[in-house]
mmCIF file of C-alpha atoms in Angstrom:
data_model
loop_
_atom_site.group_PDB
_atom_site.id
_atom_site.type_symbol
_atom_site.label_atom_id
_atom_site.label_comp_id
_atom_site.label_asym_id
_atom_site.label_seq_id
_atom_site.Cartn_x
_atom_site.Cartn_y
_atom_site.Cartn_z
ATOM 1 C CA TYR A 1 119.506 99.659 68.695
ATOM 2 C CA CYS A 2 116.476 100.845 70.554
ATOM 3 C CA VAL A 3 115.259 104.397 71.494
ATOM 4 C CA CYS A 4 114.823 104.926 75.205
ATOM 5 C CA PRO A 5 112.332 107.601 76.235
ATOM 6 C CA GLY A 6 111.177 108.133 79.780
ATOM 7 C CA THR A 7 107.807 108.701 81.352
ATOM 8 C CA GLY A 8 108.912 112.161 83.018
ATOM 9 C CA THR A 9 107.792 111.353 86.187
ATOM 10 C CA TRP A 10 110.748 111.368 88.425
ATOM 11 C CA LYS A 11 111.390 114.195 90.845
ATOM 12 C CA THR A 12 107.710 115.224 90.029
ATOM 13 C CA CYS A 13 105.264 113.564 92.558
ATOM 14 C CA THR A 14 102.467 113.323 90.205
ATOM 15 C CA GLY A 15 104.029 113.154 86.914
ATOM 16 C CA LYS A 16 104.881 115.328 84.133
ATOM 17 C CA THR A 17 102.508 114.903 81.324
ATOM 18 C CA ARG A 18 103.366 117.501 78.700
ATOM 19 C CA GLN A 19 107.159 116.440 78.855
ATOM 20 C CA MET A 20 106.259 112.801 79.017
ATOM 21 C CA LYS A 21 104.197 113.121 75.819
ATOM 22 C CA GLU A 22 106.990 115.189 73.784
ATOM 23 C CA ASN A 23 109.641 112.810 74.799
ATOM 24 C CA ILE A 24 107.844 109.771 73.936
ATOM 25 C CA SER A 25 106.695 111.225 70.822
ATOM 26 C CA GLY A 26 109.823 112.683 69.624
ATOM 27 C CA ALA A 27 112.059 109.212 70.426
ATOM 28 C CA VAL A 28 109.713 107.011 68.378
ATOM 29 C CA GLU A 29 109.432 109.599 65.298
ATOM 30 C CA LYS A 30 113.224 109.368 65.450
ATOM 31 C CA GLY A 31 113.606 105.781 66.078
ATOM 32 C CA LYS A 32 111.315 105.026 63.089
ATOM 33 C CA LYS A 33 113.015 107.337 61.008
ATOM 34 C CA HIS A 34 116.583 105.818 61.606
ATOM 35 C CA ASN A 35 115.364 102.070 61.890
ATOM 36 C CA ALA A 36 115.811 101.880 65.417
ATOM 37 C CA SER A 37 114.686 98.265 66.498
ATOM 38 C CA GLY A 38 111.963 99.373 69.116
ATOM 39 C CA VAL A 39 111.126 101.276 72.038
ATOM 40 C CA ILE A 40 112.605 100.542 75.672
ATOM 41 C CA LEU A 41 110.489 103.052 77.901
ATOM 42 C CA THR A 42 112.326 104.238 81.123
ATOM 43 C CA ASP A 43 111.229 105.189 84.401
ATOM 44 C CA TRP A 44 113.653 106.472 87.131
ATOM 45 C CA GLY A 45 113.622 107.230 90.912
ATOM 46 C CA ASP A 46 115.777 110.296 91.107
ATOM 47 C CA CYS A 47 116.238 111.203 94.910
ATOM 48 C CA GLY A 48 113.670 108.688 96.255
ATOM 49 C CA HIS A 49 111.232 107.960 93.501
ATOM 50 C CA LEU A 50 108.423 110.265 95.230
ATOM 51 C CA GLN A 51 106.252 109.603 92.495
ATOM 52 C CA GLY A 52 103.684 106.536 93.034
ATOM 53 C CA TRP A 53 103.340 103.691 90.596
ATOM 54 C CA ALA A 54 100.380 104.899 89.208
ATOM 55 C CA THR A 55 102.188 107.995 87.578
ATOM 56 C CA VAL A 56 103.598 105.808 84.873
ATOM 57 C CA PHE A 57 100.442 104.507 83.443
ATOM 58 C CA PRO A 58 99.926 107.471 80.917
ATOM 59 C CA GLY A 59 103.400 106.875 79.614
ATOM 60 C CA ILE A 60 103.436 103.215 79.452
ATOM 61 C CA VAL A 61 100.249 103.687 77.442
ATOM 62 C CA TYR A 62 101.409 106.131 75.304
ATOM 63 C CA ALA A 63 104.783 104.638 74.418
ATOM 64 C CA ALA A 64 103.153 100.950 73.607
ATOM 65 C CA SER A 65 100.765 103.037 71.270
ATOM 66 C CA LEU A 66 103.220 104.952 69.494
ATOM 67 C CA SER A 67 105.578 102.038 69.260
ATOM 68 C CA TRP A 68 102.854 99.869 67.716
ATOM 69 C CA ASN A 69 101.383 102.368 65.170
ATOM 70 C CA TYR A 70 103.140 105.885 65.362
ATOM 71 C CA GLN A 71 101.105 107.578 62.581
ATOM 72 C CA GLY A 72 97.724 106.327 63.657
ATOM 73 C CA ASN A 73 98.197 106.994 67.562
ATOM 74 C CA LYS A 74 100.483 110.159 67.665
ATOM 75 C CA GLU A 75 97.181 112.201 68.538
ATOM 76 C CA LEU A 76 95.734 109.395 70.876
ATOM 77 C CA ASP A 77 93.426 110.468 73.497
ATOM 78 C CA ILE A 78 95.747 109.142 76.501
ATOM 79 C CA GLY A 79 93.088 109.620 79.134
ATOM 80 C CA ASN A 80 90.192 107.694 77.154
ATOM 81 C CA ALA A 81 92.775 104.884 76.478
ATOM 82 C CA LEU A 82 93.609 104.590 80.212
ATOM 83 C CA ASP A 83 89.993 104.573 81.044
ATOM 84 C CA LEU A 84 89.230 101.775 78.220
ATOM 85 C CA PHE A 85 92.169 99.651 78.938
ATOM 86 C CA VAL A 86 93.984 100.065 81.962
ATOM 87 C CA TYR A 87 91.350 101.507 84.457
ATOM 88 C CA LYS A 88 87.846 100.420 83.080
ATOM 89 C CA ALA A 89 86.558 103.432 84.888
ATOM 90 C CA LYS A 90 85.463 106.664 83.469
ATOM 91 C CA GLY A 91 87.336 109.947 84.119
ATOM 92 C CA VAL A 92 90.467 108.341 85.955
ATOM 93 C CA GLY A 93 92.683 108.789 82.913
ATOM 94 C CA GLU A 94 91.835 112.399 82.288
ATOM 95 C CA PHE A 95 92.732 113.008 86.207
ATOM 96 C CA SER A 96 95.890 111.425 85.770
ATOM 97 C CA LEU A 97 97.020 113.755 82.953
ATOM 98 C CA LYS A 98 95.476 116.736 84.615
ATOM 99 C CA VAL A 99 97.268 116.234 88.020
ATOM 100 C CA GLY A 100 100.509 115.543 86.050
ATOM 101 C CA ASN A 101 100.335 119.203 84.218
ATOM 102 C CA TYR A 102 100.999 121.219 86.882
ATOM 103 C CA HIS A 103 104.205 121.966 85.803
ATOM 104 C CA THR A 104 102.887 123.863 82.885
ATOM 105 C CA MET A 105 101.857 126.467 85.360
ATOM 106 C CA GLU A 106 105.361 126.955 86.804
ATOM 107 C CA PRO A 107 107.345 130.045 85.290
ATOM 108 C CA ILE A 108 110.607 128.044 84.872
ATOM 109 C CA HIS A 109 110.636 125.023 83.015
ATOM 110 C CA LEU A 110 113.481 122.707 84.127
ATOM 111 C CA ILE A 111 114.856 119.420 82.452
ATOM 112 C CA ASN A 112 114.028 116.191 84.394
ATOM 113 C CA GLN A 113 112.305 117.578 87.101
ATOM 114 C CA THR A 114 109.922 120.813 88.220
ATOM 115 C CA LEU A 115 110.202 123.644 90.103
ATOM 116 C CA SER A 116 108.350 122.420 92.804
ATOM 117 C CA GLU A 117 110.547 119.478 93.361
ATOM 118 C CA LYS A 118 113.613 121.770 93.251
ATOM 119 C CA LEU A 119 112.156 123.709 96.077
ATOM 120 C CA LEU A 120 111.180 120.457 97.852
ATOM 121 C CA PHE A 121 115.038 118.876 97.470
ATOM 122 C CA ASN A 122 116.829 121.978 98.613
ATOM 123 C CA ASN A 123 117.632 123.203 102.282
ATOM 124 C CA ILE A 124 114.519 125.356 103.195
ATOM 125 C CA GLU A 125 116.797 128.099 104.498
ATOM 126 C CA GLN A 126 118.876 128.047 100.758
ATOM 127 C CA MET A 127 117.861 130.928 99.213
ATOM 128 C CA GLU A 128 119.345 130.270 95.321
ATOM 129 C CA LEU A 129 118.764 127.398 93.667
ATOM 130 C CA SER A 130 120.998 125.869 91.164
ATOM 131 C CA GLU A 131 119.380 126.007 87.544
ATOM 132 C CA VAL A 132 116.858 128.815 88.741
ATOM 133 C CA PRO A 133 117.382 132.537 88.525
ATOM 134 C CA CYS A 134 116.654 134.707 91.449
ATOM 135 C CA LEU A 135 114.080 132.998 93.193
ATOM 136 C CA TRP A 136 112.092 136.189 94.308
ATOM 137 C CA GLU A 137 112.075 137.302 90.726
ATOM 138 C CA CYS A 138 110.478 134.239 89.237
ATOM 139 C CA ILE A 139 107.719 133.328 92.106
ATOM 140 C CA SER A 140 105.257 135.424 94.304
ATOM 141 C CA HIS A 141 103.050 134.523 96.960
ATOM 142 C CA THR A 142 99.981 135.088 94.687
ATOM 143 C CA TYR A 143 101.542 132.066 92.172
ATOM 144 C CA LEU A 144 102.195 129.467 95.041
ATOM 145 C CA ASP A 145 98.745 130.043 96.367
ATOM 146 C CA SER A 146 97.496 129.323 92.774
ATOM 147 C CA MET A 147 99.414 126.272 92.744
ATOM 148 C CA ILE A 148 97.966 125.210 95.928
ATOM 149 C CA ASP A 149 94.588 125.715 94.677
ATOM 150 C CA TYR A 150 95.234 123.759 91.486
ATOM 151 C CA MET A 151 96.420 120.887 93.280
ATOM 152 C CA ASP A 152 93.364 121.033 95.805
ATOM 153 C CA ILE A 153 91.042 121.223 93.060
ATOM 154 C CA CYS A 154 92.943 117.918 91.641
ATOM 155 C CA LEU A 155 92.461 116.183 95.285
ATOM 156 C CA LYS A 156 88.730 116.932 95.396
ATOM 157 C CA GLU A 157 88.427 115.432 91.845
ATOM 158 C CA LEU A 158 90.417 112.221 92.981
ATOM 159 C CA ASN A 159 88.351 111.764 95.744
ATOM 160 C CA LEU A 160 85.054 111.927 93.647
ATOM 161 C CA LEU A 161 86.789 109.100 91.220
ATOM 162 C CA ASP A 162 85.095 106.088 91.503
ATOM 163 C CA LEU A 163 88.171 103.537 91.988
ATOM 164 C CA GLY A 164 86.088 100.697 93.462
ATOM 165 C CA ASN A 165 86.299 98.186 91.102
ATOM 166 C CA ILE A 166 89.920 98.895 89.909
ATOM 167 C CA SER A 167 92.660 96.314 90.990
ATOM 168 C CA ASN A 168 94.541 98.187 93.772
ATOM 169 C CA GLY A 169 92.259 101.287 93.486
ATOM 170 C CA ASP A 170 92.540 102.416 97.038
ATOM 171 C CA ASN A 171 96.512 102.373 96.569
ATOM 172 C CA ILE A 172 96.134 104.475 93.679
ATOM 173 C CA ARG A 173 93.929 107.133 95.435
ATOM 174 C CA ASP A 174 96.513 106.880 98.189
ATOM 175 C CA GLU A 175 99.744 107.322 96.010
ATOM 176 C CA TYR A 176 98.082 110.071 94.166
ATOM 177 C CA ALA A 177 96.629 111.942 97.167
ATOM 178 C CA VAL A 178 100.248 111.783 99.107
ATOM 179 C CA GLY A 179 102.070 113.156 95.724
ATOM 180 C CA ILE A 180 99.538 116.134 95.625
ATOM 181 C CA GLU A 181 100.165 116.837 99.297
ATOM 182 C CA THR A 182 104.066 116.799 98.651
ATOM 183 C CA VAL A 183 103.508 119.193 95.661
ATOM 184 C CA LYS A 184 101.602 121.374 97.952
ATOM 185 C CA LEU A 185 104.499 121.229 100.812
ATOM 186 C CA ALA A 186 106.771 122.435 97.860
ATOM 187 C CA GLN A 187 104.823 125.365 97.685
ATOM 188 C CA TYR A 188 105.074 126.392 101.108
ATOM 189 C CA ILE A 189 108.774 126.080 101.203
ATOM 190 C CA GLY A 190 108.597 128.398 98.291
ATOM 191 C CA HIS A 191 106.378 130.845 100.678
ATOM 192 C CA TYR A 192 108.953 130.491 103.177
ATOM 193 C CA LYS A 193 111.672 131.184 100.992
ATOM 194 C CA LEU A 194 110.125 134.341 99.901
ATOM 195 C CA TYR A 195 109.144 135.375 103.537
ATOM 196 C CA LEU A 196 112.708 134.945 104.368
ATOM 197 C CA HIS A 197 113.819 137.497 101.786
ATOM 198 C CA GLU A 198 111.023 139.622 102.598
ATOM 199 C CA GLN A 199 112.378 139.551 106.488
ATOM 200 C CA ASP A 200 108.680 138.843 107.388
ATOM 201 C CA ILE A 201 108.879 136.941 110.456
ATOM 202 C CA ASP A 202 105.111 136.601 111.186
ATOM 203 C CA GLY A 203 104.877 134.792 107.668
ATOM 204 C CA GLN A 204 107.676 132.875 108.456
ATOM 205 C CA ARG A 205 106.293 131.173 111.462
ATOM 206 C CA GLU A 206 102.855 131.006 109.765
ATOM 207 C CA VAL A 207 104.174 128.666 107.191
ATOM 208 C CA LEU A 208 106.311 126.969 109.291
ATOM 209 C CA LYS A 209 103.368 125.712 111.525
ATOM 210 C CA ILE A 210 101.091 124.588 108.392
ATOM 211 C CA MET A 211 104.509 122.743 107.322
ATOM 212 C CA THR A 212 104.936 121.303 110.721
ATOM 213 C CA ASP A 213 101.437 119.919 110.446
ATOM 214 C CA MET A 214 101.598 118.588 106.932
ATOM 215 C CA LEU A 215 105.047 116.635 107.069
ATOM 216 C CA PRO A 216 104.103 113.962 109.402
ATOM 217 C CA ARG A 217 100.968 113.041 107.583
ATOM 218 C CA ILE A 218 102.889 112.839 104.339
ATOM 219 C CA ILE A 219 105.657 110.832 105.805
ATOM 220 C CA GLY A 220 103.078 108.246 107.150
ATOM 221 C CA GLU A 221 100.955 108.024 104.043
ATOM 222 C CA PHE A 222 104.106 107.546 101.973
ATOM 223 C CA ARG A 223 105.497 104.675 104.048
ATOM 224 C CA ARG A 224 101.840 102.994 103.892
ATOM 225 C CA SER A 225 101.497 103.535 100.242
ATOM 226 C CA TRP A 226 104.896 102.669 99.197
ATOM 227 C CA THR A 227 104.834 99.321 101.048
ATOM 228 C CA VAL A 228 101.728 97.841 99.049
ATOM 229 C CA LYS A 229 103.712 96.766 96.252
ATOM 230 C CA ASN A 230 107.423 98.545 96.361
ATOM 231 C CA LYS A 231 110.688 97.262 97.542
ATOM 232 C CA TYR A 232 111.502 98.125 101.516
ATOM 233 C CA SER A 233 114.827 98.686 100.453
ATOM 234 C CA ARG A 234 114.314 101.819 98.678
ATOM 235 C CA LEU A 235 111.941 103.228 100.778
ATOM 236 C CA ASP A 236 114.576 105.252 103.032
ATOM 237 C CA ASP A 237 115.812 106.991 100.248
ATOM 238 C CA ALA A 238 112.446 109.179 100.002
ATOM 239 C CA LEU A 239 111.704 108.882 103.872
ATOM 240 C CA ASN A 240 115.020 110.426 104.652
ATOM 241 C CA LEU A 241 114.560 113.374 102.241
ATOM 242 C CA LEU A 242 111.201 114.101 103.765
ATOM 243 C CA LYS A 243 112.292 113.533 107.432
ATOM 244 C CA SER A 244 115.346 115.942 106.764
ATOM 245 C CA ARG A 245 112.999 118.568 105.721
ATOM 246 C CA TYR A 246 110.818 117.975 108.651
ATOM 247 C CA GLU A 247 113.774 118.406 110.968
ATOM 248 C CA GLN A 248 114.816 121.462 109.350
ATOM 249 C CA ILE A 249 111.255 123.172 109.588
ATOM 250 C CA LYS A 250 110.905 122.036 113.116
ATOM 251 C CA THR A 251 114.439 123.787 114.150
ATOM 252 C CA SER A 252 113.469 127.150 111.992
ATOM 253 C CA LEU A 253 110.191 127.355 113.888
ATOM 254 C CA ASP A 254 111.764 126.990 117.256
ATOM 255 C CA LEU A 255 114.222 129.775 116.512
ATOM 256 C CA ILE A 256 111.531 132.241 115.831
ATOM 257 C CA SER A 257 108.822 130.988 118.300
#
């Protein structure tokens, strides 16, 4: 038999670094202890595979390293290994780990997804989220703004990276950029849900306008980056989710305008 850890990227948009490391390390350790034949690394596309292909590279490098030499590579500097052996460019590996660690800032840690994606995948008018305690007791406008700020910092760092000599470098940048914008969109949905609870019409209207501007760009950029190297047959899985949010947001804005 083989142990089958995962990259932890699904339902995240930009990866889930800490969970990826813990999952792979734990699986390989137990596989080695119980004489597994090897390691099969998995990557999933739950609810549309919103994460770009580049987000799986950290998991691939870490799983390959541990399956080859668990003791010697358990504390591997994944970012440096990515720069040396995958990107052959400085700083890209560390960025990919940082942008995949936004989930560590979330007040609730969910299995196989992030709170941000939970906000994104549910109807914007839905106040109670399964697996999540009372929403307005867990998050605040201040927290949501801090998440947006973190992703804005990641976006600035992404734009400063030199990806010119990397195969498909432009597409890697595009995948991460649209992933970052989608994580930010989830925070604005969180703002909207809080404003609903607070019965703040002005707050609702303001954040709905922001999301109305964001979503067409996200949909367009996701479609463009996806079609570079992925199957068209699964594109609609993600686009339908994003389009449904757009329609809900426009409807809600029309009702209070």
